[in-house]
Coordinates of C-alpha atoms in Angstrom, one line a residue:
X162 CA 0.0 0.0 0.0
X163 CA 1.4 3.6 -1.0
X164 CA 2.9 5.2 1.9
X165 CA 2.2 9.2 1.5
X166 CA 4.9 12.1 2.5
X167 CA 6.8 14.7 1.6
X168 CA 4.8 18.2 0.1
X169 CA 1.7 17.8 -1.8
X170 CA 0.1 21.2 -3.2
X171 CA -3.6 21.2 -3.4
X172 CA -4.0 22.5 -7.0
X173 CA -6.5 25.9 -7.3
X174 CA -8.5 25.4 -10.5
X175 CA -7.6 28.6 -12.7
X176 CA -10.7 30.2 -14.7
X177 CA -11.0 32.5 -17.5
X178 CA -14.3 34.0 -18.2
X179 CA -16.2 31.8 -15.9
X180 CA -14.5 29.1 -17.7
X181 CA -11.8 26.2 -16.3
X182 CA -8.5 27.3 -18.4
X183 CA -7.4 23.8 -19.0
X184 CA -3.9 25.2 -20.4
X185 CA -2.6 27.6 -17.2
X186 CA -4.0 24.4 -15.4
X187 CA -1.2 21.5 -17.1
X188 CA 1.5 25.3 -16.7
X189 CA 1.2 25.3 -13.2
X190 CA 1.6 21.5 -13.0
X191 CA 4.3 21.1 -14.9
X192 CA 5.6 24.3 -12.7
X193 CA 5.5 22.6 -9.5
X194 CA 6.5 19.3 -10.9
X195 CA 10.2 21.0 -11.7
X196 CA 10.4 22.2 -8.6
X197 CA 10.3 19.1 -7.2
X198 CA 7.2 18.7 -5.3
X199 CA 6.0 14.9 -4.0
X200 CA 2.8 15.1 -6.0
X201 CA -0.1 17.2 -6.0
X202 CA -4.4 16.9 -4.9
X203 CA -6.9 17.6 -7.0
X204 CA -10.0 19.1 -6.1
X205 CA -9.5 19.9 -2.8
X206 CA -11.4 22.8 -0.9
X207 CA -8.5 24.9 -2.7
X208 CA -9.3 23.9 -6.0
X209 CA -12.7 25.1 -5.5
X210 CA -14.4 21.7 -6.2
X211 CA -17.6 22.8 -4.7
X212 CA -18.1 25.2 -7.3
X213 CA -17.2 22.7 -9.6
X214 CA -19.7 20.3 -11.6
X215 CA -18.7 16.8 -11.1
X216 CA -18.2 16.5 -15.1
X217 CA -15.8 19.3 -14.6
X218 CA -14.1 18.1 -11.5
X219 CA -13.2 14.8 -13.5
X220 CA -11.8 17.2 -16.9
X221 CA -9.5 18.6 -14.2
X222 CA -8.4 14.9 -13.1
X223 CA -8.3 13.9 -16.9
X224 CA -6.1 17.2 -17.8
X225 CA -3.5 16.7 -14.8
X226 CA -3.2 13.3 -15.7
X227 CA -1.8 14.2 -18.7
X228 CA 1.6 15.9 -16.9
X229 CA 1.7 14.3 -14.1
X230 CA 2.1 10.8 -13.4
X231 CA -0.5 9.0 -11.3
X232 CA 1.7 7.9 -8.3
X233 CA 1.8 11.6 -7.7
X234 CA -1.8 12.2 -7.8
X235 CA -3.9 12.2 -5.1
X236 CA -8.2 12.8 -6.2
X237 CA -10.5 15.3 -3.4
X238 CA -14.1 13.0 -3.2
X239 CA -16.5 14.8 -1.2
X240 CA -20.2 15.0 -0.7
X241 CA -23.1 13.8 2.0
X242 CA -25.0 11.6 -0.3
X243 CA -23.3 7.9 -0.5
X244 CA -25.0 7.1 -3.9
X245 CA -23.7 10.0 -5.6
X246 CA -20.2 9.2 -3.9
X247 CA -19.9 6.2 -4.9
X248 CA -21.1 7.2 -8.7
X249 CA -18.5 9.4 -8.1
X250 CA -15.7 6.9 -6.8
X251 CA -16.0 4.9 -9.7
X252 CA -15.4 7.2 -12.4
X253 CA -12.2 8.6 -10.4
X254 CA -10.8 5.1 -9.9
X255 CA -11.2 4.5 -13.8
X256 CA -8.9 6.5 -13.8
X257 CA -4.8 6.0 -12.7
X258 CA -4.7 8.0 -9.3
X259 CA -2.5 7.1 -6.7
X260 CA -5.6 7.8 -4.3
X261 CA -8.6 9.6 -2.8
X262 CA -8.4 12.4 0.0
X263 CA -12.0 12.4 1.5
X264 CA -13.6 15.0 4.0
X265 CA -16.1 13.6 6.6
X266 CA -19.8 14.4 5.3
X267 CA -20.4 18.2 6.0
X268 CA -23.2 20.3 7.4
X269 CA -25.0 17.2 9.2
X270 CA -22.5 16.2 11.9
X271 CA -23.3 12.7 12.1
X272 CA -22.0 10.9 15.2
X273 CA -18.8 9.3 15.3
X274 CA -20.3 5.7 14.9
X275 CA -21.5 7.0 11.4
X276 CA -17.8 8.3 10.3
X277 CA -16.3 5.0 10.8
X278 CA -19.2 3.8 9.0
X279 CA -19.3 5.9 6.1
X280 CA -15.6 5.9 5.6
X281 CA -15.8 2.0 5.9
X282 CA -18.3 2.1 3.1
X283 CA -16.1 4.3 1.1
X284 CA -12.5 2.5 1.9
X285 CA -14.4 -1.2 1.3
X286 CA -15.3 0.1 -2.6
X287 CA -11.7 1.9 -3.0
X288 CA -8.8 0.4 -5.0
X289 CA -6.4 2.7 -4.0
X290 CA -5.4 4.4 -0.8
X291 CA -7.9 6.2 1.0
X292 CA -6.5 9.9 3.3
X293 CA -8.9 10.4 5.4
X294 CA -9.5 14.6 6.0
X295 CA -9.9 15.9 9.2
X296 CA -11.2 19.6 8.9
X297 CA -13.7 20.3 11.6
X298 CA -14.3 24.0 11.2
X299 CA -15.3 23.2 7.2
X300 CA -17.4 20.3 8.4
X301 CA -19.0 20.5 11.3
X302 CA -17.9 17.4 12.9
X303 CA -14.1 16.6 14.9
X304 CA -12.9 13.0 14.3
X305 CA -12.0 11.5 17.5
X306 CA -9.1 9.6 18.0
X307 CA -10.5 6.2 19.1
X308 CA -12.5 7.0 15.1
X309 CA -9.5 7.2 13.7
X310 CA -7.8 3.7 15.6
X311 CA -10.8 2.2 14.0
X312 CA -10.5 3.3 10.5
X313 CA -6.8 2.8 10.8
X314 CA -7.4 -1.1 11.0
X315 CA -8.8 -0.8 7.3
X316 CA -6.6 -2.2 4.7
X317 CA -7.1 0.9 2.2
X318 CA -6.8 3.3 4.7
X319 CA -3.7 4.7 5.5
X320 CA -3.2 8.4 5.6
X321 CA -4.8 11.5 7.6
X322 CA -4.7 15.3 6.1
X323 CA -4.6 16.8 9.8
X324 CA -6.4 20.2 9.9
X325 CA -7.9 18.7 13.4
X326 CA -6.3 21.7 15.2
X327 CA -5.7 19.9 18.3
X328 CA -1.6 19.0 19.1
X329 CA -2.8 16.2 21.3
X330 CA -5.0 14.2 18.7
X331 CA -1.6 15.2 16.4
X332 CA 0.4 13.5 18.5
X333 CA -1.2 10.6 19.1
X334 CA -2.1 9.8 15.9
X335 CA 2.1 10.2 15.0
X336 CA 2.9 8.3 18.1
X337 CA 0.3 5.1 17.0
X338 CA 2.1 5.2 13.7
X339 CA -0.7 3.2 11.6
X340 CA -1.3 6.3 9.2
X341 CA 1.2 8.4 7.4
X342 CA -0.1 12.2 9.4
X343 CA 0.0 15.2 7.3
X344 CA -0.1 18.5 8.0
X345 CA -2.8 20.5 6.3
X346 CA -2.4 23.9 8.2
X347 CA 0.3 25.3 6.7
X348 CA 1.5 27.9 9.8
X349 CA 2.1 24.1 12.0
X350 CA 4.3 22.2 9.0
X351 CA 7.6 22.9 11.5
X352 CA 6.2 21.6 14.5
X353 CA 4.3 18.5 12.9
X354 CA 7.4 17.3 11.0
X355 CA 9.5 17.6 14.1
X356 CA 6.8 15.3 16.0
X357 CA 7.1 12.8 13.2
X358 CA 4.8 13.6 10.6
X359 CA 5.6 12.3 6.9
X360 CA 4.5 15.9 5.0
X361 CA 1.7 18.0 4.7
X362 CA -0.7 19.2 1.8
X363 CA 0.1 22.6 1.9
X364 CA -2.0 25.6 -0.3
X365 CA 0.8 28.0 0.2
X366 CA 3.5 25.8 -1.6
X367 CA 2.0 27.1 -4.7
X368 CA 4.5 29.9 -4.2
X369 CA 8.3 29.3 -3.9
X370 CA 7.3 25.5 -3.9
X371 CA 11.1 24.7 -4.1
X372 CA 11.3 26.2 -0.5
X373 CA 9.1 23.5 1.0
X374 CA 11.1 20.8 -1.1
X375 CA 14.0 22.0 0.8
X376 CA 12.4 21.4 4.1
X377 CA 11.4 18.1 3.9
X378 CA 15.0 17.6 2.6
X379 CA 16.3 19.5 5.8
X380 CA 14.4 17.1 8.5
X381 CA 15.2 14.1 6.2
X382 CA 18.8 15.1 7.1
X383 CA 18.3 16.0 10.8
X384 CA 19.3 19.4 10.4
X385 CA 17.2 21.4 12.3
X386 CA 18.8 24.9 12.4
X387 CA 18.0 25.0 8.7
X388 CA 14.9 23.5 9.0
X389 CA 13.9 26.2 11.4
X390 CA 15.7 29.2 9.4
X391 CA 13.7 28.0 6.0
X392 CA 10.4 27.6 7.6
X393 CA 10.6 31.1 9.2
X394 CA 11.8 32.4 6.1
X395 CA 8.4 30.9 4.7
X396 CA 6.0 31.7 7.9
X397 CA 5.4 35.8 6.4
X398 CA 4.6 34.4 2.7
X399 CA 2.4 31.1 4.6
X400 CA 0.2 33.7 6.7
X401 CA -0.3 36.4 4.0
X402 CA -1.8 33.6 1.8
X403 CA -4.1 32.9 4.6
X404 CA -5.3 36.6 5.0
X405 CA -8.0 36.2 2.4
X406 CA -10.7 33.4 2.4
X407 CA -8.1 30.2 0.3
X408 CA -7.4 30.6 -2.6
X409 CA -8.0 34.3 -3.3
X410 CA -4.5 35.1 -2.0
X411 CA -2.9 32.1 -3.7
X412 CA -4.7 32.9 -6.9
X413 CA -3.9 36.4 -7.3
X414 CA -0.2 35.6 -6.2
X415 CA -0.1 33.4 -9.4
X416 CA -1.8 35.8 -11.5
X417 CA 1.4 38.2 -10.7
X418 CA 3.8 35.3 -12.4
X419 CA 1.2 34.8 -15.4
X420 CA 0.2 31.3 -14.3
X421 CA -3.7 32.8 -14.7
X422 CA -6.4 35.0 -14.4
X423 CA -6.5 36.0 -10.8
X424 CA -10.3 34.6 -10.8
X425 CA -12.4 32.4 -8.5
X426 CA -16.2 31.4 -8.6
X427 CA -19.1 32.9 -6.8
X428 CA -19.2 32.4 -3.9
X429 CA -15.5 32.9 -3.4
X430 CA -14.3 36.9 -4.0
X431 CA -11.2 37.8 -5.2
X432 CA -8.7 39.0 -2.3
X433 CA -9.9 42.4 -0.9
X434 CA -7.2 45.1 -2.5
X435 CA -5.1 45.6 0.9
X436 CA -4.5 42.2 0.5
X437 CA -3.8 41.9 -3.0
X438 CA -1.2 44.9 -2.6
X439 CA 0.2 43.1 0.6
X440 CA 0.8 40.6 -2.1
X441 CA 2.3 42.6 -4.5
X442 CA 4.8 44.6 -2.2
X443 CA 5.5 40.9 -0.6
X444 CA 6.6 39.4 -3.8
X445 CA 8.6 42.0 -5.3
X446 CA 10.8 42.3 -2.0
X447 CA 11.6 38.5 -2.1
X448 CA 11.5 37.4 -5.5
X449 CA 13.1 34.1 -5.9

């Protein structure tokens, strides 16, 4: 079973006139790809696959396949109803993905019986890894630990995008060492690799992508000074894509380089214009 680590940038979906722009989309692949990134997720909440038709969420899979190999792709399937899911599931695993990062169900908190349930349901249909996501303040709903021991004993499960914001449920779930943990809040990437976490899925690796490359390589070698000096380096850039609803900041930031339009769909905004010129004056004092 495919063991998960290293940086993984949730792709944004770039638009132009209301339309997904299929060619800055394989650009900014091919982009991160050079730079040396472990792989990157599709249609994750930074790729705006809610606003996204589920014909269009698979031309995005279909047109990153085509630059980047499938060990290094990891599909976003999300939803609350499990026919539609599963419809879902098996047009992704027609195609070669090296697996499926899935959110609990949102909005309807169900009890944590029913998560181990649902992603049961979902893992015993899966032919490829399953990551489970843990993202309470998106969904509703925390994952417990004692949930996640439970999943853990699954075959196809065997990863967990942490967003759970709590360092003891972090801990423990490194300490247990039946799933790969990584981080998904970009600001705690130091402190979860130092605890033992493999990587993280990380929006703000869009931008100087071969920064985050270097970190992973730093802890791989134990040294910590540089670890810490490089992630501090990165911590202005990390918060300052954070200071607009994800992935207005990321989006315009791109749009700067020429990657894309800096555009997003209703009912995301583009980043208010302090924040855009935060941006701006951000990039052109440490242009890489």
């Amino acid at each position: 079973m495919s063991s998960f680590s290293g940086i993984w940038v949730p792709l944004v979906t770039p638009f132009h006139q209301g339309e997904i722009d299929f060619t800055a989309l394989k650009s900014l692949c091919t982009r991160l790809l050079k730079r040396g990134v472990d792989g990157v997720v599709v249609c994750g909440t930074t790729g705006e696959a809610p606003m996204l038709t589920k014909e269009e969420q698979l031309q995005v899979l279909d047109t990153v396949l085509e630059v980047v190999p499938a060990r290094q792709v990891i599909m976003g399937l999300s939803g609350t109803h499990m026919p539609v899911i599963r419809e879902m599931q098996e047009a992704i695993l027609r195609r070669p993905v090296a697996g499926l990062l899935i959110p609990a169900p949102y909005y309807i908190r169900p009890s944590q019986a029913a998560l181990v349930a649902w992603f049961t349901e979902i893992a015993d249909h899966a032919t490829v890894p399953v990551v489970l996501y843990n993202i309470p303040y998106r969904t509703g709903v925390q994952m417990e630990l004692d949930t996640f021991r439970q999943l853990a004993k699954h075959p196809r499960i065997t990863a967990v995008k942490d967003c759970g914001g709590s360092i003891d449920l972090t801990l423990s779930l490194i300490a247990d060492g039946e799933l790969d943990v990584l981080c998904g809040e970009d600001v705690q990437i130091f402190s979860t690799l130092s605890l033992g976490g493999k990587g993280a899925i990380a929006a703000s690796s869009h931008i100087f992508p071969e920064e985050f490359v270097q970190l992973i390589k730093q802890f791989k070698e134990q040294d910590m000074a540089a670890a810490r000096k490089t992630f501090f380096s990165l911590l202005p850039m990390i918060r300052l894509m954070f200071s607009a609803p994800n992935p207005a900041a990321i989006k315009y930031a791109l749009s700067l380089d020429g990657l894309m339009d800096n555009e997003l769909r209703s009912p995301m905004l583009p980043a208010p214009e302090n924040v855009e010129l935060a941006v701006r004056d951000f990039l052109n004092q440490h242009s890489r």
